[in-house]
CSV table of C-alpha atoms and ligand atoms in Angstrom, one decimal:
chain,number,residue,atom,x,y,z
A,173,MET,CA,49.6,106.3,-24.8
A,174,ILE,CA,46.6,105.8,-26.9
A,175,LYS,CA,47.2,108.0,-29.9
A,176,PHE,CA,44.2,110.1,-31.6
A,177,TRP,CA,45.8,108.9,-34.9
A,178,THR,CA,49.3,107.9,-36.4
A,179,TYR,CA,50.3,106.1,-39.2
A,180,LYS,CA,52.8,104.4,-37.6
A,181,ASN,CA,51.2,100.5,-37.6
A,182,GLU,CA,50.1,100.9,-41.0
A,183,TYR,CA,53.6,101.7,-41.9
A,184,LYS,CA,54.9,99.0,-40.8
A,185,PHE,CA,52.7,96.8,-42.2
A,186,LEU,CA,53.1,98.3,-45.9
A,187,ARG,CA,56.9,99.7,-45.9
A,188,ASN,CA,58.2,96.9,-48.3
A,189,LYS,CA,55.7,97.6,-50.6
A,190,ILE,CA,55.7,101.3,-50.0
A,191,LEU,CA,59.2,101.7,-50.7
A,192,LYS,CA,59.7,99.3,-53.6
A,193,ASN,CA,56.7,101.4,-55.0
A,194,ILE,CA,58.1,104.8,-54.6
A,195,ASP,CA,61.6,103.0,-56.0
A,196,LEU,CA,59.7,101.6,-59.3
A,197,THR,CA,57.8,105.3,-59.6
A,198,LEU,CA,60.8,106.9,-59.9
A,199,LYS,CA,62.6,104.6,-61.8
A,200,LYS,CA,60.3,105.2,-64.7
A,201,GLY,CA,61.4,109.4,-64.9
A,202,LYS,CA,58.2,110.5,-64.2
A,203,ILE,CA,57.2,112.8,-61.2
A,204,PHE,CA,53.6,114.2,-62.6
A,205,PHE,CA,51.2,113.2,-65.1
A,206,GLY,CA,52.6,109.6,-65.5
A,207,ASP,CA,50.8,106.1,-65.2
A,208,GLU,CA,50.4,106.0,-62.0
A,209,LEU,CA,48.2,109.0,-62.0
A,210,VAL,CA,46.3,107.0,-65.4
A,211,ARG,CA,45.9,104.2,-63.0
A,212,PHE,CA,44.9,105.9,-59.8
A,213,GLU,CA,41.8,107.8,-61.5
A,214,LYS,CA,41.1,104.6,-63.0
A,215,ASN,CA,41.3,102.9,-59.9
A,216,PHE,CA,39.3,105.2,-57.8
A,217,ILE,CA,36.5,105.5,-60.2
A,218,ASN,CA,36.2,101.8,-60.5
A,219,LEU,CA,36.0,101.4,-56.6
A,220,ASN,CA,33.1,104.1,-56.1
A,221,LYS,CA,31.4,103.5,-59.3
A,222,PHE,CA,31.8,107.0,-60.8
A,223,LYS,CA,31.3,107.9,-64.5
A,224,TYR,CA,34.5,110.4,-64.5
A,225,GLY,CA,37.1,111.5,-61.9
A,226,VAL,CA,40.3,113.7,-61.7
A,227,ALA,CA,42.6,113.6,-59.0
A,228,VAL,CA,44.2,117.0,-57.8
A,229,GLY,CA,46.6,118.3,-55.1
A,230,SER,CA,43.9,118.0,-52.3
A,231,GLY,CA,40.7,118.2,-50.8
A,232,THR,CA,40.5,122.0,-50.8
A,233,ASP,CA,41.7,122.2,-54.3
A,234,ALA,CA,38.9,119.9,-55.1
A,235,LEU,CA,36.3,122.3,-53.9
A,236,TYR,CA,38.1,125.1,-55.2
A,237,ILE,CA,38.8,124.0,-58.7
A,238,SER,CA,34.9,122.6,-58.7
A,239,LEU,CA,33.3,125.8,-58.1
A,240,LEU,CA,35.5,127.3,-60.6
A,241,ALA,CA,35.0,125.2,-63.2
A,242,LEU,CA,31.3,124.9,-62.8
A,243,GLY,CA,31.7,128.9,-63.0
A,244,ILE,CA,30.6,130.3,-59.5
A,245,GLY,CA,32.3,133.2,-58.3
A,246,ALA,CA,31.6,136.9,-57.6
A,247,ASN,CA,27.7,138.0,-56.7
A,248,ASP,CA,26.8,134.2,-56.5
A,249,GLU,CA,25.9,132.8,-53.1
A,250,VAL,CA,26.7,129.2,-51.9
A,251,ILE,CA,25.0,127.3,-49.6
A,252,THR,CA,26.7,125.3,-46.8
A,253,VAL,CA,26.9,124.3,-43.1
A,254,SER,CA,29.4,126.1,-40.5
A,255,ASN,CA,29.6,122.9,-38.9
A,256,THR,CA,32.5,121.5,-40.9
A,257,ALA,CA,36.2,121.8,-42.1
A,258,ILE,CA,38.1,125.1,-42.8
A,259,PRO,CA,38.0,124.4,-46.5
A,260,THR,CA,34.4,123.9,-47.1
A,261,VAL,CA,33.8,127.7,-46.4
A,262,SER,CA,37.5,129.0,-47.5
A,263,ALA,CA,36.9,127.4,-50.8
A,264,ILE,CA,33.8,129.7,-51.7
A,265,LYS,CA,35.3,132.6,-50.4
A,266,SER,CA,38.6,132.0,-52.7
A,267,CYS,CA,36.2,131.9,-55.6
A,268,GLY,CA,34.7,135.1,-54.7
A,269,ALA,CA,31.0,133.9,-53.8
A,270,LYS,CA,29.1,134.8,-50.8
A,271,VAL,CA,28.6,131.8,-48.2
A,272,LYS,CA,25.0,131.0,-46.8
A,273,PHE,CA,25.0,129.0,-44.0
A,274,VAL,CA,22.4,126.5,-43.0
A,275,ASP,CA,22.1,124.6,-39.4
A,276,VAL,CA,22.7,121.1,-38.8
A,277,LYS,CA,20.6,118.5,-37.3
A,278,ASN,CA,21.4,116.4,-34.4
A,279,ASP,CA,23.2,113.8,-36.8
A,280,HIS,CA,25.6,116.9,-37.1
A,281,LEU,CA,24.6,116.9,-40.8
A,282,ILE,CA,22.8,119.7,-42.8
A,283,ASN,CA,19.5,120.6,-42.2
A,284,VAL,CA,17.9,120.0,-45.3
A,285,ASP,CA,14.4,121.5,-44.1
A,286,GLN,CA,16.3,125.3,-43.6
A,287,ILE,CA,17.9,125.4,-47.2
A,288,GLU,CA,15.2,126.6,-49.5
A,289,ARG,CA,14.6,129.4,-47.0
A,290,LYS,CA,18.2,130.8,-47.3
A,291,ILE,CA,17.6,130.7,-51.2
A,292,THR,CA,17.7,133.6,-53.2
A,293,LYS,CA,18.3,134.9,-57.3
A,294,LYS,CA,22.4,135.0,-56.6
A,295,THR,CA,22.2,131.1,-55.4
A,296,LYS,CA,24.1,129.0,-57.7
A,297,ALA,CA,25.0,125.8,-55.3
A,298,ILE,CA,24.6,124.0,-52.3
A,299,ILE,CA,27.6,122.1,-50.6
A,300,PRO,CA,26.2,119.3,-48.5
A,301,VAL,CA,29.0,117.9,-46.3
A,302,HIS,CA,29.1,114.2,-45.5
A,303,LEU,CA,30.5,114.7,-42.2
A,304,TYR,CA,32.4,112.4,-39.9
A,305,GLY,CA,31.9,110.0,-42.5
A,306,GLN,CA,27.9,109.7,-43.4
A,307,SER,CA,26.1,110.8,-46.1
A,308,CYS,CA,23.5,113.5,-46.1
A,309,ASP,CA,19.8,113.1,-47.3
A,310,MET,CA,20.6,113.1,-50.7
A,311,ASP,CA,17.1,112.5,-51.7
A,312,LYS,CA,16.4,115.7,-50.4
A,313,ILE,CA,19.1,117.8,-51.7
A,314,ILE,CA,18.6,116.9,-55.4
A,315,LYS,CA,15.1,117.4,-55.4
A,316,ILE,CA,15.6,121.0,-54.2
A,317,ALA,CA,18.7,121.7,-56.3
A,318,LYS,CA,16.7,120.7,-59.4
A,319,LYS,CA,13.9,122.8,-58.5
A,320,TYR,CA,16.1,126.2,-58.1
A,321,ASN,CA,18.3,125.2,-61.0
A,322,LEU,CA,21.4,124.6,-58.4
A,323,LYS,CA,24.6,123.1,-58.5
A,324,VAL,CA,25.8,120.1,-56.0
A,325,ILE,CA,28.9,120.0,-54.9
A,326,GLU,CA,29.3,117.3,-52.3
A,327,ASP,CA,32.0,117.4,-49.8
A,328,CYS,CA,32.9,114.0,-49.3
A,329,ALA,CA,36.3,114.6,-47.7
A,330,GLN,CA,35.5,112.5,-44.9
A,331,ALA,CA,33.4,110.1,-46.6
A,332,GLN,CA,34.8,107.6,-49.1
A,333,GLY,CA,32.8,104.7,-49.0
A,334,ALA,CA,30.3,105.9,-47.7
A,335,LYS,CA,26.4,105.1,-49.3
A,336,TYR,CA,23.1,106.6,-49.4
A,337,LYS,CA,20.6,104.4,-50.6
A,338,ASN,CA,23.7,101.6,-51.7
A,339,GLN,CA,24.9,104.0,-53.9
A,340,PHE,CA,28.3,105.9,-53.4
A,341,VAL,CA,29.1,109.2,-51.7
A,342,GLY,CA,30.1,111.4,-54.6
A,343,SER,CA,27.7,110.4,-57.2
A,344,PHE,CA,24.9,112.2,-56.6
A,345,GLY,CA,26.0,115.7,-57.1
A,346,ASP,CA,27.3,117.9,-60.0
A,347,VAL,CA,30.4,117.1,-58.7
A,348,GLY,CA,31.9,115.0,-55.5
A,349,CYS,CA,35.3,116.4,-53.6
A,350,PHE,CA,37.6,114.0,-51.7
A,351,SER,CA,40.4,114.3,-49.7
A,352,PHE,CA,43.4,111.8,-49.2
A,353,TYR,CA,45.0,113.5,-46.2
A,354,PRO,CA,46.5,111.3,-44.6
A,355,THR,CA,44.3,110.5,-41.9
A,356,LYS,CA,41.5,110.3,-44.4
A,357,ILE,CA,39.7,107.0,-45.0
A,358,LEU,CA,42.0,106.6,-48.1
A,359,GLY,CA,44.9,108.6,-47.2
A,360,ALA,CA,48.2,109.5,-48.9
A,361,TYR,CA,51.8,110.2,-47.4
A,362,GLY,CA,51.4,113.6,-48.3
A,363,ASP,CA,48.4,115.9,-50.0
A,364,GLY,CA,46.0,114.8,-52.4
A,365,GLY,CA,42.3,115.4,-53.8
A,366,PHE,CA,39.8,113.9,-56.2
A,367,ILE,CA,36.8,115.5,-58.0
A,368,SER,CA,33.8,112.6,-59.4
A,369,THR,CA,31.6,113.6,-61.6
A,370,LYS,CA,28.7,111.8,-63.9
A,371,SER,CA,29.5,114.9,-66.9
A,372,LYS,CA,32.4,114.1,-69.5
A,373,SER,CA,32.2,118.1,-70.1
A,374,ILE,CA,32.4,118.9,-66.4
A,375,ALA,CA,35.3,116.5,-66.1
A,376,ASN,CA,37.2,117.9,-69.2
A,377,LYS,CA,37.1,121.5,-67.5
A,378,LEU,CA,38.2,119.9,-64.1
A,379,ARG,CA,41.2,118.5,-65.9
A,380,GLN,CA,42.0,121.9,-67.3
A,381,VAL,CA,41.3,123.8,-64.4
A,382,ARG,CA,44.0,121.7,-62.6
A,383,PHE,CA,47.0,122.6,-64.9
A,384,TYR,CA,46.6,126.5,-65.2
A,385,GLY,CA,43.4,126.1,-67.9
A,386,ILE,CA,45.5,124.1,-70.2
A,387,GLU,CA,43.7,121.1,-72.6
A,388,MET,CA,45.2,118.0,-72.1
A,389,ASN,CA,42.8,115.6,-74.3
A,390,ASP,CA,45.8,115.1,-77.1
A,391,LYS,CA,44.6,111.4,-78.1
A,392,LYS,CA,48.1,110.3,-78.8
A,393,ASN,CA,49.6,111.1,-75.4
A,394,LYS,CA,47.1,112.2,-72.5
A,395,TYR,CA,49.5,114.4,-70.8
A,396,ASN,CA,51.5,115.8,-73.7
A,397,ASN,CA,49.7,119.1,-73.3
A,398,LYS,CA,50.1,122.4,-75.4
A,399,TYR,CA,51.3,125.1,-73.3
A,400,TYR,CA,48.0,127.5,-74.2
A,401,SER,CA,45.4,128.4,-71.3
A,402,ASN,CA,41.6,127.8,-72.4
A,403,ASN,CA,40.1,128.6,-69.1
A,404,HIS,CA,41.4,130.0,-65.9
A,405,GLY,CA,43.1,127.4,-63.9
A,406,ILE,CA,45.6,126.9,-61.0
A,407,ASN,CA,48.2,124.4,-60.2
A,408,SER,CA,46.7,121.3,-58.6
A,409,ARG,CA,48.7,118.3,-59.4
A,410,ILE,CA,49.2,115.4,-57.5
A,411,ASP,CA,52.4,113.6,-58.0
A,412,GLU,CA,53.2,110.0,-59.1
A,413,ILE,CA,54.7,108.6,-55.7
A,414,GLN,CA,51.5,109.7,-53.7
A,415,CYS,CA,49.6,108.0,-56.9
A,416,SER,CA,51.7,105.1,-56.4
A,417,ILE,CA,51.2,105.0,-52.8
A,418,LEU,CA,47.1,105.5,-53.0
A,419,ASN,CA,47.2,102.5,-55.6
A,420,LEU,CA,48.6,100.5,-53.6
A,421,LYS,CA,46.8,101.4,-50.5
A,422,LEU,CA,43.3,101.6,-52.5
A,423,SER,CA,43.3,97.5,-52.7
A,424,LYS,CA,42.8,97.6,-48.9
A,425,VAL,CA,40.4,100.5,-48.1
A,426,ASN,CA,37.1,98.2,-47.8
A,427,LEU,CA,39.0,95.8,-45.6
A,428,TRP,CA,39.8,98.9,-43.4
A,429,ILE,CA,35.9,100.6,-43.5
A,430,LYS,CA,34.7,97.3,-42.2
A,431,ARG,CA,37.3,97.6,-39.2
A,432,ARG,CA,36.5,100.7,-38.8
A,433,ARG,CA,32.6,100.2,-38.5
A,434,LYS,CA,33.4,97.0,-36.2
A,435,PHE,CA,35.2,99.5,-33.5
A,436,ALA,CA,32.3,102.1,-34.1
A,437,GLU,CA,30.5,98.8,-33.1
A,438,ILE,CA,32.3,98.4,-29.8
A,439,TYR,CA,32.0,101.7,-29.3
A,440,ILE,CA,28.5,101.5,-29.2
A,441,ASN,CA,27.7,98.6,-27.1
A,442,ASN,CA,30.4,99.6,-24.6
A,443,LEU,CA,28.9,103.2,-24.2
A,444,LYS,CA,25.4,102.7,-24.4
A,445,ASN,CA,23.1,103.4,-21.4
A,446,THR,CA,25.8,106.1,-20.5
A,447,SER,CA,25.3,110.1,-20.5
A,448,LEU,CA,27.4,110.3,-23.7
A,449,ILE,CA,25.3,111.0,-26.9
A,450,LEU,CA,27.0,108.3,-29.0
A,451,PRO,CA,27.0,108.7,-33.2
A,452,THR,CA,23.6,106.9,-34.9
A,453,GLU,CA,23.6,106.1,-38.7
A,454,ASN,CA,20.7,107.0,-40.3
A,455,ASN,CA,18.3,104.8,-42.5
A,456,PHE,CA,19.4,104.4,-45.9
A,457,ASN,CA,23.1,104.8,-45.0
A,458,LYS,CA,26.1,103.1,-44.8
A,459,HIS,CA,28.6,105.1,-42.2
A,460,VAL,CA,32.0,104.9,-42.9
A,461,PHE,CA,33.1,106.2,-39.3
A,462,HIS,CA,36.2,108.7,-40.4
A,463,LEU,CA,35.5,110.1,-36.9
A,464,PHE,CA,33.2,108.8,-34.0
A,465,VAL,CA,32.2,111.8,-32.1
A,466,VAL,CA,30.4,111.9,-28.9
A,467,TYR,CA,28.5,114.6,-27.5
A,468,HIS,CA,28.7,115.2,-23.3
A,469,PRO,CA,28.2,118.8,-21.6
A,470,LYS,CA,30.7,118.3,-19.3
A,471,ARG,CA,33.6,117.6,-22.4
A,472,ASN,CA,36.4,119.4,-20.9
A,473,GLU,CA,35.9,117.7,-17.3
A,474,ILE,CA,35.8,114.3,-19.7
A,475,ILE,CA,38.9,115.6,-21.6
A,476,ASN,CA,41.1,116.0,-18.8
A,477,LYS,CA,40.4,112.5,-17.1
A,478,LEU,CA,40.9,110.9,-20.2
A,479,LYS,CA,44.9,112.7,-20.3
A,480,GLN,CA,45.2,111.4,-16.9
A,481,TYR,CA,44.8,107.6,-18.6
A,482,LYS,CA,47.0,108.8,-21.6
A,483,ILE,CA,44.3,108.6,-24.1
A,484,GLN,CA,44.4,111.3,-27.0
A,485,ILE,CA,41.0,112.3,-28.1
A,486,ASN,CA,40.0,115.7,-30.7
A,487,ILE,CA,37.5,118.0,-31.3
A,488,ASN,CA,36.0,118.1,-34.5
A,489,TYR,CA,35.6,121.0,-34.4
A,490,PRO,CA,35.4,123.3,-31.4
A,491,TYR,CA,34.9,126.7,-33.1
A,492,PRO,CA,31.8,126.6,-35.7
A,493,ILE,CA,33.3,128.7,-39.0
A,494,HIS,CA,30.9,131.6,-38.3
A,495,LYS,CA,32.6,132.0,-35.0
A,496,MET,CA,36.0,132.4,-36.5
A,497,GLN,CA,37.9,135.9,-37.3
A,498,ALA,CA,38.3,134.8,-41.0
A,499,TYR,CA,34.6,134.5,-41.6
A,500,LYS,CA,33.0,137.0,-39.3
A,501,ASP,CA,31.8,138.9,-42.4
A,502,ILE,CA,28.9,136.3,-43.2
A,503,LYS,CA,26.0,137.5,-42.5
A,504,PHE,CA,23.1,136.1,-40.7
A,505,ASN,CA,19.5,136.1,-39.2
A,506,LYS,CA,20.0,136.1,-35.4
A,507,THR,CA,17.4,134.1,-33.7
A,508,LYS,CA,16.6,134.0,-30.1
A,509,LYS,CA,18.3,130.9,-29.8
A,510,GLY,CA,21.7,132.4,-31.4
A,511,THR,CA,22.3,132.6,-35.2
A,512,LEU,CA,22.8,128.6,-36.0
A,513,PRO,CA,21.9,127.3,-32.7
A,514,ILE,CA,22.3,123.1,-33.2
A,515,THR,CA,25.8,124.1,-34.4
A,516,GLU,CA,26.9,126.0,-32.0
A,517,LYS,CA,25.3,123.5,-29.0
A,518,MET,CA,27.4,120.9,-30.7
A,519,SER,CA,30.6,122.7,-30.9
A,520,LYS,CA,30.6,122.8,-27.3
A,521,GLY,CA,30.2,119.3,-26.1
A,522,ILE,CA,31.7,117.1,-28.8
A,523,PHE,CA,34.8,115.0,-28.9
A,524,SER,CA,36.4,112.0,-31.2
A,525,LEU,CA,37.3,109.2,-29.5
A,526,PRO,CA,40.7,107.6,-31.1
A,527,LEU,CA,39.5,105.1,-34.1
A,528,HIS,CA,41.2,104.3,-37.0
A,529,PRO,CA,42.0,100.8,-38.7
A,530,GLY,CA,45.8,101.0,-37.1
A,531,MET,CA,44.4,100.4,-33.6
A,532,LYS,CA,44.4,97.3,-31.8
A,533,LYS,CA,40.8,96.1,-30.6
A,534,ASN,CA,41.9,96.0,-27.3
A,535,GLU,CA,43.2,99.6,-27.2
A,536,ILE,CA,39.2,100.6,-28.6
A,537,LEU,CA,37.9,98.3,-25.5
A,538,ARG,CA,40.2,100.1,-23.3
A,539,VAL,CA,39.5,103.9,-24.6
A,540,SER,CA,35.6,102.7,-23.7
A,541,SER,CA,35.9,101.0,-20.4
A,542,VAL,CA,38.2,104.2,-19.2
A,543,LEU,CA,35.5,106.4,-20.7
A,544,LYS,CA,32.4,104.4,-19.3
A,545,LYS,CA,34.2,104.8,-15.9
A,546,ILE,CA,34.6,108.1,-16.1
A,547,VAL,CA,31.2,109.3,-17.2
A,548,MET,CA,29.4,106.7,-15.0
A,549,LYS,CA,30.9,108.8,-11.8
A,550,MET,CA,29.6,112.0,-13.0
B,750,PLP,C1,34.6,118.2,-44.6
B,750,PLP,C2,36.3,118.4,-45.4
B,750,PLP,N1,36.4,119.1,-46.6
B,750,PLP,C3,37.3,119.6,-47.2
B,750,PLP,C4,38.6,119.2,-46.7
B,750,PLP,C5,39.8,119.6,-47.3
B,750,PLP,O1,40.9,118.6,-47.4
B,750,PLP,P1,42.3,118.6,-47.4
B,750,PLP,O2,42.5,118.7,-46.6
B,750,PLP,O3,42.8,117.4,-48.4
B,750,PLP,O4,42.4,120.0,-48.4
B,750,PLP,C6,38.8,118.3,-45.3
B,750,PLP,C7,39.7,117.7,-44.9
B,750,PLP,O5,40.6,118.4,-43.7
B,750,PLP,C8,37.5,118.0,-44.7
B,750,PLP,O6,37.4,117.1,-44.0
């Protein structure tokens, strides 16, 4: 069986170090807000050349905390895509703002040419999603945001390490939101998230919202706070054990990105000249291939055949958000081709091939040769 994802190979490789780290961390006597967190925030900022950053409990929280810290709420509108993971949109709903969807282009990323026509007096922010590990067209997005005085919240959950014009995602907008969900480019052994920013005052606000709105910047002891809330906040702590594991894995992440790109290259070389539509790397981009997503109109037939060969795939994502019951209230202007035609078309034919650094090269070769055989016969 070739699994879509498993942490077991990685764990075999890192087990001794992880267990040692957990033990050392627990012996220090702090479960939250200790030096593993301080070290991780520093390390993640350095890795991505950010100015400031705050680690939080998950990628979903990173988005929600960012919206709260930037003052976005009821009566405001936020522009994003429907071709994304649920949390991009749930975070907007949680803060009380209205969601305005824009379609994607064939690269699965926000169609920047459609953003301006969705802007109203109520629009406060754009959330571009660097989906599957590739950056959106950030020059155009920042230009529009400046013109209309909008905040930009980059959803980098799938794109740690990805670059646009040689600059890391998460450093273009007002904030960048990351996820350390275990399958992600940098994955914890539990939940975790991060918010990057260029602004010291936004960073301070994010820190407060992360922890009930409490000011944490006591100079003598960074995390020795007074129990007093300045800003409405939530609880989104990341624990010391997760930070110690992330600190360990962080030193390997660039090698793992290289391996992902190498595997993607093998898939592309072996599957070109078939009827599959393969992912592409846009000009100016460095794609990190969190997911390797292909498109074929006969998806279901292909998936059934792959199952017979014991190859697991995934669909990211089978339903656009606006087609889900929870988000049916989001309004659209319908066109003859549907509401968000490219998003809807993609959702019916996309599927993701197994690709993660714990895989072996011969597994990638096997998936490509089996898949090639299947589609060649169609
Ligand atoms: C695009 C996108 N945004 C946000 C998130 C939320 O991250 P988390 O699962 O850590 O809450 C995810 C991960 O699932 C994601 O893929």
